[in-house]
Amino acid sequence: MNHTRVITIDGPAGSGKSTVARLLAKRLGIDFLDTGAMYRAAALLGLRRKADWNDPKMLVRLVQGHEIVNQFGKTTLDGEDVSEAIRTSEVTGLTHFAADNPEIREVMVTLQRQCAVGRSLVTEGRDQGSVVFPDAYRKFYLSASAEERARRRAEELRARGENPDVEELRQQILLRDQRDSQREVGPLRVPDGAIVIDSTAMSVDEVVEKMYQLTQSRR
Ligand code: DC
């Protein structure tokens, strides 16, 4: 691509955004940003520092005093690679304390916009097309049924050596959907101008191909 362009992919937990964003970025020869990983890293920080989750101000101060970076598919916290550590069920369950915090969102939004200065990016999350990059070149909203998303999450966790209960995962996913869409700041919604893709019956390659064609065909 000749000009710097931002392509956003928003959608609920487990819809395949991260995988698709990484592969689409690779296909387009540009970088990708996993914004959920940034909120996860903030939660990991709180967990490690034994944050009082009922004290949102303290969590903000904690996050402001540390460096969270997501780049080249890797997430670092003060330089330490925490890409694996942020994927545990414990961190997943605590991440809403960071994501629901308006001041932490402000910090993250600024960091995310900085990532796109002077470079093209595929970025994925919940608010990328609606709040962070409303003028994005192409916006997608990727969804899938809760059953399919639970099945995918179970596969991921098994690959990491965990032994998940799929029905429990489905319940957790429904709870996260509810939290994500009811959040006061940066809630999950279909951004204006986004193309909606339901990936329930699609393979990763099919989704990437569709997004690639739709991105290339945009005039
Ligand atoms: O995509 P994920 O599961 O890694 O995201 C982790 C959590 O972070 C998710 O429950 C919602 C939140 N999130 C958010 O609020 N805004 C974003 N841009 C990305 C993620």
PDB file of C-alpha atoms and ligand atoms in Angstrom:
ATOM      1  CA  MET A   1       0.000   0.000   0.000  1.00  0.00           C
ATOM      2  CA  ASN A   2       1.343   3.422  -0.913  1.00  0.00           C
ATOM      3  CA  HIS A   3      -0.316   5.515   1.773  1.00  0.00           C
ATOM      4  CA  THR A   4      -0.590   4.779   5.451  1.00  0.00           C
ATOM      5  CA  ARG A   5      -3.882   3.054   6.042  1.00  0.00           C
ATOM      6  CA  VAL A   6      -5.633   1.742   9.098  1.00  0.00           C
ATOM      7  CA  ILE A   7      -7.887  -1.303   8.852  1.00  0.00           C
ATOM      8  CA  THR A   8      -9.976  -2.023  11.927  1.00  0.00           C
ATOM      9  CA  ILE A   9     -11.473  -5.330  13.019  1.00  0.00           C
ATOM     10  CA  ASP A  10     -13.869  -5.214  15.947  1.00  0.00           C
ATOM     11  CA  GLY A  11     -15.989  -7.985  17.365  1.00  0.00           C
ATOM     12  CA  PRO A  12     -16.825 -10.087  20.406  1.00  0.00           C
ATOM     13  CA  ALA A  13     -14.508 -12.419  22.344  1.00  0.00           C
ATOM     14  CA  GLY A  14     -13.474 -15.498  20.413  1.00  0.00           C
ATOM     15  CA  SER A  15     -14.647 -14.327  16.988  1.00  0.00           C
ATOM     16  CA  GLY A  16     -11.142 -14.905  15.602  1.00  0.00           C
ATOM     17  CA  LYS A  17     -10.099 -11.265  15.377  1.00  0.00           C
ATOM     18  CA  SER A  18      -6.491 -11.738  16.508  1.00  0.00           C
ATOM     19  CA  THR A  19      -5.723 -14.597  14.140  1.00  0.00           C
ATOM     20  CA  VAL A  20      -7.451 -12.920  11.224  1.00  0.00           C
ATOM     21  CA  ALA A  21      -5.858  -9.520  11.929  1.00  0.00           C
ATOM     22  CA  ARG A  22      -2.378 -11.067  12.057  1.00  0.00           C
ATOM     23  CA  LEU A  23      -2.848 -12.962   8.796  1.00  0.00           C
ATOM     24  CA  LEU A  24      -4.487 -10.049   6.979  1.00  0.00           C
ATOM     25  CA  ALA A  25      -1.658  -7.741   8.074  1.00  0.00           C
ATOM     26  CA  LYS A  26       0.904 -10.272   6.833  1.00  0.00           C
ATOM     27  CA  ARG A  27      -0.892 -10.555   3.491  1.00  0.00           C
ATOM     28  CA  LEU A  28      -0.968  -6.767   3.132  1.00  0.00           C
ATOM     29  CA  GLY A  29       2.633  -6.454   4.313  1.00  0.00           C
ATOM     30  CA  ILE A  30       1.781  -4.156   7.224  1.00  0.00           C
ATOM     31  CA  ASP A  31       1.829  -4.301  11.033  1.00  0.00           C
ATOM     32  CA  PHE A  32      -0.964  -5.422  13.298  1.00  0.00           C
ATOM     33  CA  LEU A  33      -2.111  -4.348  16.729  1.00  0.00           C
ATOM     34  CA  ASP A  34      -3.905  -6.551  19.283  1.00  0.00           C
ATOM     35  CA  THR A  35      -5.543  -4.009  21.598  1.00  0.00           C
ATOM     36  CA  GLY A  36      -7.133  -6.643  23.852  1.00  0.00           C
ATOM     37  CA  ALA A  37      -3.589  -7.713  24.746  1.00  0.00           C
ATOM     38  CA  MET A  38      -2.950  -4.215  26.090  1.00  0.00           C
ATOM     39  CA  TYR A  39      -5.940  -4.392  28.471  1.00  0.00           C
ATOM     40  CA  ARG A  40      -4.881  -7.890  29.442  1.00  0.00           C
ATOM     41  CA  ALA A  41      -1.362  -6.627  30.253  1.00  0.00           C
ATOM     42  CA  ALA A  42      -2.875  -3.926  32.480  1.00  0.00           C
ATOM     43  CA  ALA A  43      -4.826  -6.639  34.340  1.00  0.00           C
ATOM     44  CA  LEU A  44      -1.693  -8.786  34.662  1.00  0.00           C
ATOM     45  CA  LEU A  45       0.105  -5.804  36.142  1.00  0.00           C
ATOM     46  CA  GLY A  46      -2.701  -5.326  38.668  1.00  0.00           C
ATOM     47  CA  LEU A  47      -2.623  -9.015  39.537  1.00  0.00           C
ATOM     48  CA  ARG A  48       1.117  -9.050  40.085  1.00  0.00           C
ATOM     49  CA  ARG A  49       1.035  -5.867  42.156  1.00  0.00           C
ATOM     50  CA  LYS A  50      -1.938  -7.123  44.154  1.00  0.00           C
ATOM     51  CA  ALA A  51      -4.027  -4.133  43.096  1.00  0.00           C
ATOM     52  CA  ASP A  52      -7.208  -3.354  44.940  1.00  0.00           C
ATOM     53  CA  TRP A  53      -9.668  -3.927  42.071  1.00  0.00           C
ATOM     54  CA  ASN A  54     -12.203  -1.719  43.824  1.00  0.00           C
ATOM     55  CA  ASP A  55      -9.850   1.249  43.617  1.00  0.00           C
ATOM     56  CA  PRO A  56      -9.946   2.380  39.955  1.00  0.00           C
ATOM     57  CA  LYS A  57      -7.689   5.403  40.591  1.00  0.00           C
ATOM     58  CA  MET A  58      -4.946   3.184  41.947  1.00  0.00           C
ATOM     59  CA  LEU A  59      -5.154   0.960  38.868  1.00  0.00           C
ATOM     60  CA  VAL A  60      -4.771   4.004  36.615  1.00  0.00           C
ATOM     61  CA  ARG A  61      -1.702   5.197  38.527  1.00  0.00           C
ATOM     62  CA  LEU A  62      -0.226   1.714  38.328  1.00  0.00           C
ATOM     63  CA  VAL A  63      -0.745   1.512  34.560  1.00  0.00           C
ATOM     64  CA  GLN A  64       0.670   5.007  34.027  1.00  0.00           C
ATOM     65  CA  GLY A  65       3.856   4.014  35.838  1.00  0.00           C
ATOM     66  CA  HIS A  66       4.617   1.048  33.563  1.00  0.00           C
ATOM     67  CA  GLU A  67       5.234   0.448  29.892  1.00  0.00           C
ATOM     68  CA  ILE A  68       2.835  -1.757  27.937  1.00  0.00           C
ATOM     69  CA  VAL A  69       3.736  -2.415  24.293  1.00  0.00           C
ATOM     70  CA  ASN A  70       2.096  -4.623  21.677  1.00  0.00           C
ATOM     71  CA  GLN A  71       4.221  -4.914  18.587  1.00  0.00           C
ATOM     72  CA  PHE A  72       5.167  -7.558  16.038  1.00  0.00           C
ATOM     73  CA  GLY A  73       2.718  -9.991  17.646  1.00  0.00           C
ATOM     74  CA  LYS A  74       4.372  -9.707  21.038  1.00  0.00           C
ATOM     75  CA  THR A  75       3.170  -8.006  24.228  1.00  0.00           C
ATOM     76  CA  THR A  76       5.693  -6.633  26.683  1.00  0.00           C
ATOM     77  CA  LEU A  77       5.314  -5.204  30.166  1.00  0.00           C
ATOM     78  CA  ASP A  78       8.323  -3.054  31.075  1.00  0.00           C
ATOM     79  CA  GLY A  79      10.261  -4.952  28.432  1.00  0.00           C
ATOM     80  CA  GLU A  80       9.315  -8.426  29.679  1.00  0.00           C
ATOM     81  CA  ASP A  81       7.560 -10.663  27.153  1.00  0.00           C
ATOM     82  CA  VAL A  82       4.154 -11.391  28.731  1.00  0.00           C
ATOM     83  CA  SER A  83       2.456 -12.706  25.559  1.00  0.00           C
ATOM     84  CA  GLU A  84       1.697 -16.049  27.232  1.00  0.00           C
ATOM     85  CA  ALA A  85       1.081 -14.769  30.765  1.00  0.00           C
ATOM     86  CA  ILE A  86      -1.802 -12.520  29.637  1.00  0.00           C
ATOM     87  CA  ARG A  87      -3.746 -15.466  28.142  1.00  0.00           C
ATOM     88  CA  THR A  88      -4.534 -17.405  31.309  1.00  0.00           C
ATOM     89  CA  SER A  89      -8.147 -17.755  32.454  1.00  0.00           C
ATOM     90  CA  GLU A  90      -7.284 -15.786  35.595  1.00  0.00           C
ATOM     91  CA  VAL A  91      -6.092 -12.750  33.623  1.00  0.00           C
ATOM     92  CA  THR A  92      -9.014 -13.085  31.191  1.00  0.00           C
ATOM     93  CA  GLY A  93     -11.405 -12.939  34.152  1.00  0.00           C
ATOM     94  CA  LEU A  94      -9.780  -9.813  35.581  1.00  0.00           C
ATOM     95  CA  THR A  95      -9.327  -7.829  32.359  1.00  0.00           C
ATOM     96  CA  HIS A  96     -12.695  -6.095  32.629  1.00  0.00           C
ATOM     97  CA  PHE A  97     -11.334  -4.111  35.598  1.00  0.00           C
ATOM     98  CA  ALA A  98      -8.909  -2.470  33.171  1.00  0.00           C
ATOM     99  CA  ALA A  99     -11.270  -2.321  30.176  1.00  0.00           C
ATOM    100  CA  ASP A 100     -14.127  -0.787  32.184  1.00  0.00           C
ATOM    101  CA  ASN A 101     -11.895   1.948  33.580  1.00  0.00           C
ATOM    102  CA  PRO A 102     -12.431   5.149  31.509  1.00  0.00           C
ATOM    103  CA  GLU A 103      -9.026   6.613  32.428  1.00  0.00           C
ATOM    104  CA  ILE A 104      -7.193   3.436  31.501  1.00  0.00           C
ATOM    105  CA  ARG A 105      -9.090   3.442  28.195  1.00  0.00           C
ATOM    106  CA  GLU A 106      -7.892   7.000  27.594  1.00  0.00           C
ATOM    107  CA  VAL A 107      -4.280   5.919  28.133  1.00  0.00           C
ATOM    108  CA  MET A 108      -4.731   2.928  25.795  1.00  0.00           C
ATOM    109  CA  VAL A 109      -6.492   4.915  23.070  1.00  0.00           C
ATOM    110  CA  THR A 110      -3.586   7.382  23.010  1.00  0.00           C
ATOM    111  CA  LEU A 111      -1.062   4.542  22.792  1.00  0.00           C
ATOM    112  CA  GLN A 112      -3.067   2.870  20.009  1.00  0.00           C
ATOM    113  CA  ARG A 113      -3.241   6.061  17.944  1.00  0.00           C
ATOM    114  CA  GLN A 114       0.505   6.550  18.381  1.00  0.00           C
ATOM    115  CA  CYS A 115       1.036   3.083  16.877  1.00  0.00           C
ATOM    116  CA  ALA A 116      -0.586   4.252  13.648  1.00  0.00           C
ATOM    117  CA  VAL A 117       1.427   7.442  13.235  1.00  0.00           C
ATOM    118  CA  GLY A 118       3.187   7.208   9.895  1.00  0.00           C
ATOM    119  CA  ARG A 119       2.469   3.541   9.308  1.00  0.00           C
ATOM    120  CA  SER A 120      -0.227   1.213   8.044  1.00  0.00           C
ATOM    121  CA  LEU A 121      -1.854  -1.068  10.534  1.00  0.00           C
ATOM    122  CA  VAL A 122      -4.487  -3.753  10.956  1.00  0.00           C
ATOM    123  CA  THR A 123      -5.861  -3.181  14.433  1.00  0.00           C
ATOM    124  CA  GLU A 124      -8.341  -5.324  16.328  1.00  0.00           C
ATOM    125  CA  GLY A 125     -10.435  -4.872  19.462  1.00  0.00           C
ATOM    126  CA  ARG A 126     -13.858  -3.639  20.511  1.00  0.00           C
ATOM    127  CA  ASP A 127     -13.680   0.108  19.810  1.00  0.00           C
ATOM    128  CA  GLN A 128     -11.148   0.411  17.009  1.00  0.00           C
ATOM    129  CA  GLY A 129     -13.520   1.488  14.231  1.00  0.00           C
ATOM    130  CA  SER A 130     -15.944   3.360  16.495  1.00  0.00           C
ATOM    131  CA  VAL A 131     -13.686   5.331  18.868  1.00  0.00           C
ATOM    132  CA  VAL A 132      -9.982   4.968  18.144  1.00  0.00           C
ATOM    133  CA  PHE A 133      -9.902   5.164  14.332  1.00  0.00           C
ATOM    134  CA  PRO A 134     -13.306   6.452  13.165  1.00  0.00           C
ATOM    135  CA  ASP A 135     -11.748   7.492   9.817  1.00  0.00           C
ATOM    136  CA  ALA A 136     -10.151   4.102   9.141  1.00  0.00           C
ATOM    137  CA  TYR A 137      -9.625   3.107   5.525  1.00  0.00           C
ATOM    138  CA  ARG A 138     -11.619  -0.105   5.979  1.00  0.00           C
ATOM    139  CA  LYS A 139     -13.664  -1.265   8.963  1.00  0.00           C
ATOM    140  CA  PHE A 140     -14.788  -4.807   9.697  1.00  0.00           C
ATOM    141  CA  TYR A 141     -16.989  -6.288  12.388  1.00  0.00           C
ATOM    142  CA  LEU A 142     -16.307  -9.984  12.884  1.00  0.00           C
ATOM    143  CA  SER A 143     -18.852 -12.116  14.715  1.00  0.00           C
ATOM    144  CA  ALA A 144     -19.619 -15.814  15.319  1.00  0.00           C
ATOM    145  CA  SER A 145     -22.135 -17.733  17.419  1.00  0.00           C
ATOM    146  CA  ALA A 146     -21.368 -18.059  21.143  1.00  0.00           C
ATOM    147  CA  GLU A 147     -21.184 -21.868  20.767  1.00  0.00           C
ATOM    148  CA  GLU A 148     -18.571 -21.632  18.034  1.00  0.00           C
ATOM    149  CA  ARG A 149     -16.570 -19.022  19.931  1.00  0.00           C
ATOM    150  CA  ALA A 150     -16.564 -21.213  23.072  1.00  0.00           C
ATOM    151  CA  ARG A 151     -15.371 -24.159  20.987  1.00  0.00           C
ATOM    152  CA  ARG A 152     -12.510 -22.060  19.548  1.00  0.00           C
ATOM    153  CA  ARG A 153     -11.479 -20.745  22.980  1.00  0.00           C
ATOM    154  CA  ALA A 154     -11.484 -24.320  24.333  1.00  0.00           C
ATOM    155  CA  GLU A 155      -9.129 -25.364  21.543  1.00  0.00           C
ATOM    156  CA  GLU A 156      -6.782 -22.472  22.333  1.00  0.00           C
ATOM    157  CA  LEU A 157      -6.745 -23.281  26.050  1.00  0.00           C
ATOM    158  CA  ARG A 158      -6.134 -26.980  25.396  1.00  0.00           C
ATOM    159  CA  ALA A 159      -3.160 -26.028  23.252  1.00  0.00           C
ATOM    160  CA  ARG A 160      -1.852 -24.176  26.303  1.00  0.00           C
ATOM    161  CA  GLY A 161      -2.250 -27.246  28.489  1.00  0.00           C
ATOM    162  CA  GLU A 162      -5.474 -26.188  30.259  1.00  0.00           C
ATOM    163  CA  ASN A 163      -8.489 -28.476  30.512  1.00  0.00           C
ATOM    164  CA  PRO A 164     -11.527 -26.225  29.910  1.00  0.00           C
ATOM    165  CA  ASP A 165     -15.213 -26.975  30.297  1.00  0.00           C
ATOM    166  CA  VAL A 166     -16.831 -25.785  27.032  1.00  0.00           C
ATOM    167  CA  GLU A 167     -20.196 -24.929  28.608  1.00  0.00           C
ATOM    168  CA  GLU A 168     -18.447 -22.875  31.288  1.00  0.00           C
ATOM    169  CA  LEU A 169     -16.501 -21.086  28.533  1.00  0.00           C
ATOM    170  CA  ARG A 170     -19.743 -20.358  26.692  1.00  0.00           C
ATOM    171  CA  GLN A 171     -21.192 -18.802  29.845  1.00  0.00           C
ATOM    172  CA  GLN A 172     -18.022 -16.723  30.322  1.00  0.00           C
ATOM    173  CA  ILE A 173     -18.222 -15.582  26.698  1.00  0.00           C
ATOM    174  CA  LEU A 174     -21.857 -14.515  27.118  1.00  0.00           C
ATOM    175  CA  LEU A 175     -20.879 -12.588  30.258  1.00  0.00           C
ATOM    176  CA  ARG A 176     -18.022 -10.874  28.402  1.00  0.00           C
ATOM    177  CA  ASP A 177     -20.365 -10.050  25.493  1.00  0.00           C
ATOM    178  CA  GLN A 178     -22.694  -8.405  27.971  1.00  0.00           C
ATOM    179  CA  ARG A 179     -19.871  -6.493  29.682  1.00  0.00           C
ATOM    180  CA  ASP A 180     -18.267  -5.512  26.381  1.00  0.00           C
ATOM    181  CA  SER A 181     -21.482  -4.167  24.904  1.00  0.00           C
ATOM    182  CA  GLN A 182     -22.705  -2.417  28.054  1.00  0.00           C
ATOM    183  CA  ARG A 183     -19.415  -0.664  28.895  1.00  0.00           C
ATOM    184  CA  GLU A 184     -19.982   3.082  29.337  1.00  0.00           C
ATOM    185  CA  VAL A 185     -16.827   4.076  27.473  1.00  0.00           C
ATOM    186  CA  GLY A 186     -15.813   2.332  24.245  1.00  0.00           C
ATOM    187  CA  PRO A 187     -18.557  -0.327  24.211  1.00  0.00           C
ATOM    188  CA  LEU A 188     -18.562  -3.079  21.613  1.00  0.00           C
ATOM    189  CA  ARG A 189     -20.794  -2.126  18.715  1.00  0.00           C
ATOM    190  CA  VAL A 190     -20.794  -2.298  14.933  1.00  0.00           C
ATOM    191  CA  PRO A 191     -18.891   0.867  13.931  1.00  0.00           C
ATOM    192  CA  ASP A 192     -20.437   3.223  11.378  1.00  0.00           C
ATOM    193  CA  GLY A 193     -19.430   2.065   7.920  1.00  0.00           C
ATOM    194  CA  ALA A 194     -18.162  -1.355   9.032  1.00  0.00           C
ATOM    195  CA  ILE A 195     -18.649  -4.484   6.941  1.00  0.00           C
ATOM    196  CA  VAL A 196     -20.119  -7.265   9.098  1.00  0.00           C
ATOM    197  CA  ILE A 197     -18.719 -10.766   8.606  1.00  0.00           C
ATOM    198  CA  ASP A 198     -20.188 -13.777  10.428  1.00  0.00           C
ATOM    199  CA  SER A 199     -17.379 -16.311  10.709  1.00  0.00           C
ATOM    200  CA  THR A 200     -19.417 -19.119  12.347  1.00  0.00           C
ATOM    201  CA  ALA A 201     -19.231 -21.345   9.287  1.00  0.00           C
ATOM    202  CA  MET A 202     -16.098 -19.865   7.727  1.00  0.00           C
ATOM    203  CA  SER A 203     -12.495 -20.968   7.975  1.00  0.00           C
ATOM    204  CA  VAL A 204      -9.807 -18.489   9.017  1.00  0.00           C
ATOM    205  CA  ASP A 205      -8.444 -18.489   5.454  1.00  0.00           C
ATOM    206  CA  GLU A 206     -11.875 -17.693   4.022  1.00  0.00           C
ATOM    207  CA  VAL A 207     -12.312 -14.743   6.368  1.00  0.00           C
ATOM    208  CA  VAL A 208      -8.835 -13.398   5.579  1.00  0.00           C
ATOM    209  CA  GLU A 209      -9.402 -13.793   1.836  1.00  0.00           C
ATOM    210  CA  LYS A 210     -12.727 -11.959   2.027  1.00  0.00           C
ATOM    211  CA  MET A 211     -11.235  -9.095   4.044  1.00  0.00           C
ATOM    212  CA  TYR A 212      -8.235  -8.903   1.727  1.00  0.00           C
ATOM    213  CA  GLN A 213     -10.455  -8.658  -1.367  1.00  0.00           C
ATOM    214  CA  LEU A 214     -12.688  -6.059   0.266  1.00  0.00           C
ATOM    215  CA  THR A 215      -9.662  -4.011   1.305  1.00  0.00           C
ATOM    216  CA  GLN A 216      -8.010  -4.169  -2.109  1.00  0.00           C
ATOM    217  CA  SER A 217     -11.221  -3.371  -3.971  1.00  0.00           C
ATOM    218  CA  ARG A 218     -11.859  -0.187  -2.025  1.00  0.00           C
ATOM    219  CA  ARG A 219     -11.411   2.903  -4.141  1.00  0.00           C
TER     220      ARG A 219
HETATM  221  O1   DC B   1      -9.844  -9.541  22.525  1.00  0.00           O
HETATM  222  P1   DC B   1      -9.451 -10.008  23.934  1.00  0.00           P
HETATM  223  O2   DC B   1     -10.264 -11.153  24.450  1.00  0.00           O
HETATM  224  O3   DC B   1      -8.001 -10.249  24.087  1.00  0.00           O
HETATM  225  O4   DC B   1      -9.800  -8.743  24.874  1.00  0.00           O
HETATM  226  C1   DC B   1      -9.646  -8.787  26.257  1.00  0.00           C
HETATM  227  C2   DC B   1     -10.665  -7.865  26.912  1.00  0.00           C
HETATM  228  O5   DC B   1     -10.299  -6.526  26.678  1.00  0.00           O
HETATM  229  C3   DC B   1     -12.097  -8.034  26.413  1.00  0.00           C
HETATM  230  O6   DC B   1     -12.943  -8.611  27.372  1.00  0.00           O
HETATM  231  C4   DC B   1     -12.584  -6.651  26.118  1.00  0.00           C
HETATM  232  C5   DC B   1     -11.441  -5.746  26.331  1.00  0.00           C
HETATM  233  N1   DC B   1     -11.123  -4.923  25.165  1.00  0.00           N
HETATM  234  C6   DC B   1     -11.664  -3.662  25.118  1.00  0.00           C
HETATM  235  O7   DC B   1     -12.437  -3.293  25.987  1.00  0.00           O
HETATM  236  N2   DC B   1     -11.330  -2.840  24.083  1.00  0.00           N
HETATM  237  C7   DC B   1     -10.494  -3.239  23.119  1.00  0.00           C
HETATM  238  N3   DC B   1     -10.172  -2.397  22.140  1.00  0.00           N
HETATM  239  C8   DC B   1      -9.955  -4.540  23.158  1.00  0.00           C
HETATM  240  C9   DC B   1     -10.301  -5.373  24.205  1.00  0.00           C
END
